Coordinates of C-alpha atoms in Angstrom, one line a residue:
X1 CA 36.8 1.2 -14.9
X2 CA 34.3 -1.8 -14.1
X3 CA 36.2 -4.5 -11.8
X4 CA 36.3 -8.4 -13.5
X5 CA 35.9 -11.0 -11.2
X6 CA 36.3 -15.0 -11.5
X7 CA 33.9 -16.9 -9.9
X8 CA 34.7 -20.6 -9.5
X9 CA 32.3 -22.9 -8.5
X10 CA 32.7 -26.2 -7.2
X11 CA 29.9 -28.5 -9.3
X12 CA 29.6 -30.8 -5.8
X13 CA 28.2 -27.3 -4.5
X14 CA 26.0 -25.5 -7.3
X15 CA 25.8 -27.7 -11.0
X16 CA 26.4 -24.3 -13.4
X17 CA 26.1 -26.3 -17.0
X18 CA 22.3 -27.5 -15.3
X19 CA 21.7 -24.2 -14.3
X20 CA 22.8 -22.4 -17.8
X21 CA 20.5 -25.5 -19.6
X22 CA 17.6 -24.0 -17.5
X23 CA 18.3 -20.8 -18.5
X24 CA 18.0 -21.4 -22.2
X25 CA 14.9 -23.4 -21.6
X26 CA 13.0 -20.7 -19.9
X27 CA 12.7 -23.0 -16.5
X28 CA 15.4 -21.0 -14.3
X29 CA 15.9 -17.1 -13.5
X30 CA 19.5 -15.5 -14.7
X31 CA 19.7 -13.6 -10.8
X32 CA 21.6 -15.4 -7.8
X33 CA 23.3 -14.1 -5.0
X34 CA 27.1 -15.1 -3.8
X35 CA 28.2 -15.2 -0.4
X36 CA 32.1 -13.8 -0.3
X37 CA 34.9 -12.6 2.1
X38 CA 37.5 -11.5 0.1
X39 CA 37.0 -8.4 -1.8
X40 CA 33.4 -7.6 -0.4
X41 CA 34.8 -3.7 -0.2
X42 CA 35.8 -3.9 -3.7
X43 CA 32.9 -5.0 -5.6
X44 CA 30.3 -2.5 -6.9
X45 CA 27.5 -3.1 -9.2
X46 CA 27.9 -3.1 -12.6
X47 CA 31.3 -5.4 -12.7
X48 CA 32.0 -7.8 -14.9
X49 CA 32.0 -11.8 -14.1
X50 CA 33.3 -14.2 -15.5
X51 CA 32.3 -18.0 -14.5
X52 CA 34.2 -21.1 -13.9
X53 CA 33.0 -24.5 -13.1
X54 CA 35.9 -26.3 -11.9
X55 CA 36.6 -30.3 -12.1
X56 CA 37.6 -31.9 -15.4
X57 CA 34.3 -30.9 -17.3
X58 CA 34.8 -27.4 -16.6
X59 CA 35.9 -24.6 -17.6
X60 CA 34.9 -21.2 -18.0
X61 CA 31.1 -21.4 -18.9
X62 CA 29.6 -17.9 -19.1
X63 CA 29.8 -14.0 -18.1
X64 CA 27.7 -11.9 -16.4
X65 CA 27.8 -9.0 -14.1
X66 CA 27.1 -7.6 -10.6
X67 CA 23.9 -6.4 -9.6
X68 CA 25.0 -4.9 -6.5
X69 CA 27.5 -4.5 -3.9
X70 CA 28.1 -6.4 -1.1
X71 CA 25.2 -6.4 1.6
X72 CA 24.5 -8.3 4.7
X73 CA 22.0 -11.5 4.6
X74 CA 20.8 -13.8 6.9
X75 CA 24.4 -13.3 8.8
X76 CA 26.6 -13.3 5.8
X77 CA 28.1 -11.0 3.3
X78 CA 26.5 -11.2 0.0
X79 CA 26.3 -9.8 -3.6
X80 CA 24.2 -10.1 -5.9
X81 CA 24.7 -11.1 -9.6
X82 CA 23.3 -11.7 -13.1
X83 CA 24.3 -14.5 -16.0
X84 CA 24.1 -13.1 -19.6
X85 CA 26.4 -14.7 -22.1
X86 CA 26.8 -18.7 -22.6
X87 CA 30.5 -19.7 -23.6
X88 CA 30.6 -22.4 -26.5
X89 CA 32.4 -24.1 -26.5
X90 CA 34.2 -23.7 -23.1
X91 CA 37.5 -22.1 -22.5
X92 CA 39.5 -24.6 -20.7
X93 CA 42.7 -24.2 -18.1
X94 CA 45.4 -24.6 -21.0
X95 CA 43.9 -21.8 -22.7
X96 CA 44.6 -19.4 -20.3
X97 CA 48.0 -21.1 -19.6
X98 CA 49.7 -20.5 -22.7
X99 CA 49.1 -16.8 -22.7
X100 CA 51.6 -15.0 -21.4
X101 CA 49.0 -12.4 -19.8
X102 CA 46.8 -15.2 -18.4
X103 CA 49.0 -17.6 -17.3
X104 CA 50.7 -15.5 -14.1
X105 CA 47.2 -15.2 -12.9
X106 CA 46.9 -16.5 -9.1
X107 CA 43.7 -18.4 -10.5
X108 CA 45.6 -20.4 -12.9
X109 CA 48.7 -21.1 -10.3
X110 CA 46.8 -21.5 -7.1
X111 CA 43.1 -22.3 -7.7
X112 CA 41.9 -22.3 -4.1
X113 CA 39.3 -20.1 -3.6
X114 CA 36.0 -19.1 -4.7
X115 CA 36.6 -15.4 -5.9
X116 CA 39.1 -13.8 -8.0
X117 CA 40.4 -10.4 -9.2
X118 CA 41.0 -9.6 -12.9
X119 CA 43.0 -6.8 -13.6
X120 CA 42.0 -4.7 -16.6
X121 CA 44.5 -6.2 -18.9
X122 CA 43.6 -9.8 -18.3
X123 CA 40.1 -9.0 -18.4
X124 CA 40.9 -7.4 -21.8
X125 CA 42.5 -10.8 -23.0
X126 CA 39.5 -12.9 -21.8
X127 CA 37.2 -10.7 -23.5
X128 CA 39.0 -11.1 -27.0
X129 CA 39.5 -15.2 -26.3
X130 CA 35.9 -15.4 -25.8
X131 CA 34.7 -12.9 -28.7
X132 CA 33.6 -15.6 -31.0
X133 CA 32.3 -17.6 -28.2
X134 CA 30.0 -16.0 -26.2
X135 CA 26.3 -16.5 -26.5
X136 CA 23.5 -14.3 -25.1
X137 CA 21.3 -16.3 -23.3
X138 CA 17.4 -15.6 -23.2
X139 CA 16.3 -12.5 -22.1
X140 CA 13.9 -13.6 -19.0
X141 CA 10.8 -11.9 -19.8
X142 CA 8.6 -9.6 -17.7
X143 CA 6.6 -12.7 -16.4
X144 CA 7.4 -12.8 -12.7
X145 CA 5.2 -12.8 -10.0
X146 CA 5.1 -10.4 -7.4
X147 CA 7.1 -12.7 -4.8
X148 CA 9.8 -13.3 -6.9
X149 CA 10.3 -10.1 -8.1
X150 CA 9.9 -8.7 -4.5
X151 CA 12.6 -11.9 -3.6
X152 CA 14.7 -10.5 -6.4
X153 CA 15.2 -7.1 -4.8
X154 CA 15.8 -8.5 -1.0
X155 CA 18.6 -10.8 -2.7
X156 CA 20.2 -7.2 -3.8
X157 CA 20.0 -6.4 -0.2
X158 CA 17.2 -3.4 -0.7
X159 CA 14.5 -3.7 2.1
X160 CA 11.0 -2.9 0.7
X161 CA 7.7 -3.8 1.9
X162 CA 5.4 -6.2 -0.7
X163 CA 2.6 -3.5 -0.7
X164 CA 4.4 -1.0 -2.0
X165 CA 6.3 -2.7 -4.0
X166 CA 2.8 -4.4 -5.2
X167 CA 2.1 -0.1 -5.8
X168 CA 5.0 0.7 -8.3
X169 CA 4.4 -2.8 -10.0
X170 CA 1.2 -1.7 -11.0
X171 CA 1.7 2.1 -11.5
X172 CA 4.3 1.2 -14.1
X173 CA 1.3 -0.7 -16.3
X174 CA -1.0 1.8 -15.7
X175 CA 0.3 5.6 -16.1
X176 CA 2.6 7.5 -18.7
X177 CA 5.0 8.0 -16.0
X178 CA 5.7 6.7 -12.3
X179 CA 7.0 9.5 -9.6
X180 CA 9.1 8.1 -6.8
X181 CA 9.0 10.9 -4.0
X182 CA 10.9 11.2 -1.0
X183 CA 14.0 12.3 1.0
X184 CA 17.9 12.0 -0.4
X185 CA 19.8 9.1 0.0
X186 CA 16.7 6.2 0.6
X187 CA 16.8 4.5 -2.6
X188 CA 14.3 5.8 -4.8
X189 CA 17.3 5.2 -7.9
X190 CA 17.9 2.1 -6.8
X191 CA 14.6 1.2 -6.6
X192 CA 14.1 1.9 -10.4
X193 CA 17.1 -0.2 -11.2
X194 CA 16.5 -3.3 -8.9
X195 CA 13.4 -3.7 -10.4
X196 CA 14.1 -3.1 -13.8
X197 CA 17.0 -5.9 -13.7
X198 CA 14.5 -8.6 -11.5
X199 CA 12.1 -7.9 -14.2
X200 CA 14.8 -8.3 -17.5
X201 CA 14.2 -4.9 -18.4
X202 CA 16.9 -2.8 -20.0
X203 CA 17.9 0.5 -18.0
X204 CA 19.0 3.9 -18.3
X205 CA 19.4 6.4 -15.6
X206 CA 19.4 10.1 -16.8
X207 CA 20.6 12.8 -14.4
X208 CA 18.1 15.9 -14.8
X209 CA 20.2 19.3 -14.8
X210 CA 18.9 22.5 -13.2
X211 CA 19.4 24.4 -16.7
X212 CA 17.5 22.5 -18.7
X213 CA 14.7 24.2 -20.4
X214 CA 13.8 22.7 -23.8
X215 CA 13.1 19.0 -24.8
X216 CA 16.6 19.6 -26.9
X217 CA 17.8 19.2 -23.3
X218 CA 17.0 16.2 -23.0
X219 CA 16.2 14.4 -26.4
X220 CA 19.4 16.2 -28.5
X221 CA 19.9 19.4 -30.4
X222 CA 20.3 20.3 -34.0
X223 CA 24.1 20.2 -34.6
X224 CA 24.1 23.1 -37.3
X225 CA 27.4 22.9 -38.4
X226 CA 27.6 19.0 -38.6
X227 CA 24.0 19.5 -40.0
X228 CA 22.6 16.8 -38.0
X229 CA 20.6 15.8 -34.6
X230 CA 23.3 15.5 -31.6
X231 CA 21.3 12.6 -30.2
X232 CA 21.2 12.3 -26.2
X233 CA 21.6 9.3 -24.1
X234 CA 17.5 9.2 -23.8
X235 CA 17.1 9.4 -27.4
X236 CA 19.5 6.4 -28.3
X237 CA 17.8 4.1 -25.6
X238 CA 14.0 4.8 -27.0
X239 CA 15.2 4.1 -30.5
X240 CA 16.5 0.8 -29.0
X241 CA 13.3 0.4 -27.2
X242 CA 11.1 1.1 -30.5
X243 CA 13.6 -1.4 -32.7
X244 CA 13.6 -4.3 -30.2
X245 CA 9.9 -3.8 -30.1
X246 CA 9.4 -4.1 -33.9
X247 CA 11.9 -6.8 -34.3
X248 CA 10.0 -8.9 -31.4
X249 CA 6.3 -7.9 -33.2
X250 CA 7.9 -9.5 -36.5
X251 CA 8.9 -12.7 -34.5
X252 CA 6.1 -12.9 -32.9
X253 CA 7.4 -12.6 -29.6
X254 CA 7.3 -11.0 -26.5
X255 CA 9.5 -7.5 -26.2
X256 CA 12.1 -6.6 -23.7
X257 CA 10.9 -4.1 -21.6
X258 CA 12.9 -0.8 -21.6
X259 CA 12.6 1.6 -18.5
X260 CA 13.5 5.1 -18.4
X261 CA 14.5 7.2 -15.2
X262 CA 15.0 10.7 -14.6
X263 CA 17.0 11.2 -12.0
X264 CA 16.1 14.2 -9.5
X265 CA 13.1 15.4 -12.2
X266 CA 11.8 18.3 -10.1
X267 CA 15.9 20.3 -10.6
X268 CA 14.4 21.8 -13.7
X269 CA 10.7 23.0 -14.7
X270 CA 9.4 19.3 -16.2
X271 CA 6.8 21.7 -18.1
X272 CA 9.8 23.1 -19.5
X273 CA 11.4 19.8 -20.9
X274 CA 9.4 16.8 -20.8
X275 CA 6.0 18.1 -21.5
X276 CA 5.7 17.2 -25.0
X277 CA 7.1 13.5 -24.5
X278 CA 4.1 13.3 -21.5
X279 CA 1.6 14.3 -24.3
X280 CA 2.8 11.8 -26.9
X281 CA 2.6 9.3 -24.2
X282 CA -1.1 10.3 -23.2
X283 CA -1.5 9.1 -27.3
X284 CA 0.3 6.0 -26.8
X285 CA -2.0 5.0 -24.0
X286 CA -5.2 5.8 -26.5
X287 CA -3.8 3.0 -28.5
X288 CA -2.8 6.4 -31.2
X289 CA 0.3 6.5 -33.4
X290 CA 3.1 7.5 -30.6
X291 CA 6.2 9.7 -32.4
X292 CA 7.8 12.8 -31.1
X293 CA 9.4 15.3 -33.3
X294 CA 12.9 15.7 -32.7
X295 CA 15.1 19.1 -33.5
X296 CA 16.3 18.2 -37.0
X297 CA 12.7 17.2 -38.2
X298 CA 12.7 13.4 -37.8
X299 CA 10.3 11.8 -35.6
X300 CA 11.3 9.7 -32.1
X301 CA 8.7 6.7 -31.9
X302 CA 7.5 5.9 -28.0
X303 CA 6.5 2.1 -28.2
X304 CA 4.5 0.2 -25.7
X305 CA 7.7 -1.6 -24.1
X306 CA 9.1 2.1 -23.0
X307 CA 8.2 3.0 -19.2
X308 CA 9.4 6.1 -18.0
X309 CA 10.4 6.8 -14.1
X310 CA 11.1 9.5 -12.4
X311 CA 12.8 10.0 -8.8
X312 CA 11.9 13.6 -7.1
X313 CA 13.3 14.9 -4.1
X314 CA 11.2 16.8 -1.2
X315 CA 13.1 19.8 -1.3
X316 CA 11.4 23.3 -0.9
X317 CA 13.9 24.6 -3.8
X318 CA 13.3 22.2 -6.1
X319 CA 11.1 23.0 -9.2
X320 CA 7.1 23.1 -8.7
X321 CA 5.3 20.2 -10.3
X322 CA 2.1 21.4 -12.2
X323 CA -1.5 19.8 -12.6
X324 CA -0.3 18.5 -16.3
X325 CA 2.6 16.2 -15.1
X326 CA 0.3 14.9 -11.6
X327 CA -2.6 14.1 -14.2
X328 CA -0.3 12.0 -16.3
X329 CA 1.3 10.1 -13.3
X330 CA 1.4 8.0 -10.3
X331 CA 3.3 9.7 -7.7
X332 CA 4.6 7.3 -5.0
X333 CA 5.6 8.4 -1.4
X334 CA 8.8 6.4 -1.1
X335 CA 10.4 5.9 2.5
X336 CA 13.1 4.0 4.2
X337 CA 11.7 0.6 5.2
X338 CA 14.7 -0.9 7.1
X339 CA 13.6 -3.2 10.1
X340 CA 17.1 -2.9 11.7
X341 CA 20.2 -1.2 11.1
X342 CA 22.2 -4.0 11.5
X343 CA 21.2 -5.3 8.1
X344 CA 23.3 -2.8 6.7
X345 CA 26.3 -2.4 9.2
X346 CA 27.9 -5.2 10.5
X347 CA 29.3 -6.5 13.7
X348 CA 29.2 -5.1 17.2
X349 CA 28.4 -1.1 15.9
X350 CA 25.3 -2.7 14.2
X351 CA 24.0 -4.3 17.4
X352 CA 24.4 -1.3 19.1
X353 CA 22.9 0.8 16.8
X354 CA 19.6 -1.4 16.7
X355 CA 19.9 -0.4 20.4
X356 CA 19.1 3.1 19.7
X357 CA 17.3 3.0 16.4
X358 CA 14.1 4.9 17.3
X359 CA 15.5 7.9 18.7
X360 CA 18.4 8.2 15.9
X361 CA 16.4 8.1 13.0
X362 CA 13.4 10.3 14.8
X363 CA 16.4 13.0 15.5
X364 CA 18.6 12.0 12.2
X365 CA 16.4 10.3 9.1
X366 CA 19.0 8.2 7.6
X367 CA 18.9 6.4 3.7
X368 CA 20.7 3.4 2.4
X369 CA 23.5 6.2 1.0
X370 CA 24.8 7.4 4.3
X371 CA 24.3 4.1 6.0
X372 CA 26.5 2.5 3.6
X373 CA 29.3 5.2 3.9
X374 CA 29.1 4.9 8.0
X375 CA 29.5 0.9 6.7
X376 CA 32.2 1.6 5.0
X377 CA 34.3 4.2 7.6
X378 CA 33.8 1.5 10.7
X379 CA 35.3 -1.1 7.8
X380 CA 38.5 0.8 6.9
X381 CA 38.9 2.0 10.8
X382 CA 38.7 -1.3 11.9
X383 CA 41.4 -2.6 9.3
X384 CA 43.4 0.3 11.2
X385 CA 43.0 -1.1 14.4
X386 CA 40.5 1.4 16.0
X387 CA 37.6 0.4 18.4
X388 CA 34.3 0.2 17.1
X389 CA 32.9 2.7 19.5
X390 CA 35.2 5.3 18.9
X391 CA 34.6 4.6 14.8
X392 CA 31.2 4.6 15.1
X393 CA 31.4 7.8 17.5
X394 CA 33.2 9.7 14.6
X395 CA 30.7 8.3 12.0
X396 CA 27.6 9.6 13.8
X397 CA 29.0 13.1 14.3
X398 CA 30.4 13.1 10.6
X399 CA 27.2 11.5 9.2
X400 CA 24.0 12.1 11.5
X401 CA 24.6 14.7 13.6
X402 CA 26.3 17.0 11.7
X403 CA 22.8 17.7 10.1
X404 CA 20.7 18.9 13.3
X405 CA 20.7 22.7 12.6
X406 CA 18.5 22.0 9.8
X407 CA 16.0 19.6 12.0
X408 CA 13.5 21.3 14.4
X409 CA 14.8 20.3 18.4
X410 CA 13.8 17.1 20.1
X411 CA 14.3 16.6 23.2
X412 CA 12.9 13.5 24.3
X413 CA 15.1 11.9 21.7
X414 CA 18.1 13.6 22.5
X415 CA 17.9 13.1 26.0
X416 CA 17.6 8.8 25.0
X417 CA 20.5 9.1 23.0
X418 CA 22.7 10.8 25.5
X419 CA 21.6 8.0 28.0
X420 CA 22.9 5.6 26.4
X421 CA 26.2 7.3 24.5
X422 CA 28.8 7.0 27.1
X423 CA 32.0 8.5 27.7
X424 CA 33.1 6.0 25.0
X425 CA 31.3 8.2 22.6
X426 CA 33.0 11.7 23.4
X427 CA 32.4 13.1 20.2
X428 CA 28.7 12.5 19.8
X429 CA 28.1 13.4 23.6
X430 CA 29.8 16.9 22.9
X431 CA 27.8 17.6 19.5
X432 CA 24.3 16.7 21.3
X433 CA 25.1 18.9 24.4
X434 CA 26.2 21.6 22.1
X435 CA 23.0 21.3 20.1
X436 CA 20.6 21.8 23.4
X437 CA 22.8 24.9 24.1
X438 CA 21.8 26.0 21.0
X439 CA 18.2 25.6 20.7
X440 CA 18.1 26.8 24.8
X441 CA 19.6 30.0 23.6
X442 CA 17.1 30.3 20.5
X443 CA 14.1 29.5 22.3
X444 CA 15.1 32.4 24.7
X445 CA 15.7 35.1 21.7

C-alpha cells in the first residue's frame, strides 16, 4: 500500500494557487521537486500527495503523487512530485477538525512543518471528502524541448547524458519498438518510466515471464468456462490508449501518449509472444489499419499514440533476439552515467567512495539499484550509531565484493583499493586478499 503525505506550502515561499492557474492555461509544468528532511527514507515513487496552502486564503487545493524516492540534489535531499487534480472548492481546516478521524492528526493540531504523514484511515477519509471536489488538471502534452525533458529526469535523481536522451527520444518516434539493453540495475526501466512521466504519457510496466510461449501469455487468453476473453493488463492498457486516441480525434485535440514497457523482454523468446504485435505495428507505420486478433476472435486496435519499449539484460543465459526483432526496433546500449557516487550516497561515505570510484567500478560495475541499497544500509547503520567506515565496509563486501568470482581478475584495481582500504575496513581487506589468493591458485593450476 502506497504511503500518503500532506505537503504544506507557505504562500510567501510559493504560490500554489498561481501555479494551478498556470497549469490550467497550459503555461506551467506539473512536475517539481521538494526538499525533505523528515520521512525521506519512507517516501517512494507512487505515494499520494495532498497539497495544502497555509494562510487564511489557503486550504487543501490539489492532489498528486511522488515521481521518485529521495535523492541528493545540490546538497539537498529532494523528491520529485507531480500535481494531478485541483480541489474545487478547497477543503478548509475546519472541515478537517470536525471529522473524528482527521481532527487528531498532528497536521490539524500542530501545523508547524512542511511534510506530514497520513495513516491509511486518514487517507481514505480525505479521498472520500474530496470525491466530488477533485477535477483532473489538463494533461501536459508531449511538446517539451529535450532540455526540459532532461531537466525533469534529473529532478527525479537520474543521471543521464543529453546525447543518450536525444537518441532515446528520436528512437521512440522512428521505430515500432525501442529496446534498452544493459546490465541489471542501471536504470533501464527507470528511464522508460521517468521519460514517460516527463512528457505526460500514461505508463505501464509489464514483467516478462520465462514461460511465455504465445501471444496469449502477453495479451490474454480465451476462458472456455466463462466463455470470454481473460484480458491482460497490457490488453486493457492498449484498449485505453485506443479509446483516448479516438476521443482526441473526435475533439480535434492531441492524444495523450501511452508507453508500454516490457521488462526483461528476453526472458522468453520474443518471436513466441510478441511477433504478431510487432508485425501489426509495422502496418501502423505504413499508415494501414493496425489491429490484432485476440484469442476470442475480437480485435485489438493499435493506435498511433501507443509506444512500445523493452528492457533487455545482457545475460548469456537469456533468449537470443532474432533479426526479425532487430529489423523492427532501435536497440540502445544503456550504461551507468553517474559522475560521482556521492550523488546517491551522501555524507562522508559518499565522499570516500568518490576517491575510489574508478578502481571500484572497474572491479565491480554498480548500478542505481545497488547504490540505493548501500545508501539505505548506511543510513540505517548510522541510526544505530555505527561508524560510517564500519557500515561502508559491510556494504562494500555485501553489495560489491560478493560478486568478484564472476569477474575477471583486475590486479591493478585490486591493488589500488587495498592501498586505500586501511584497517578501518577489515572485511573488505580480507575479501580482496582472498580473491587475490584464489586468482593466484587458478593461474598456477
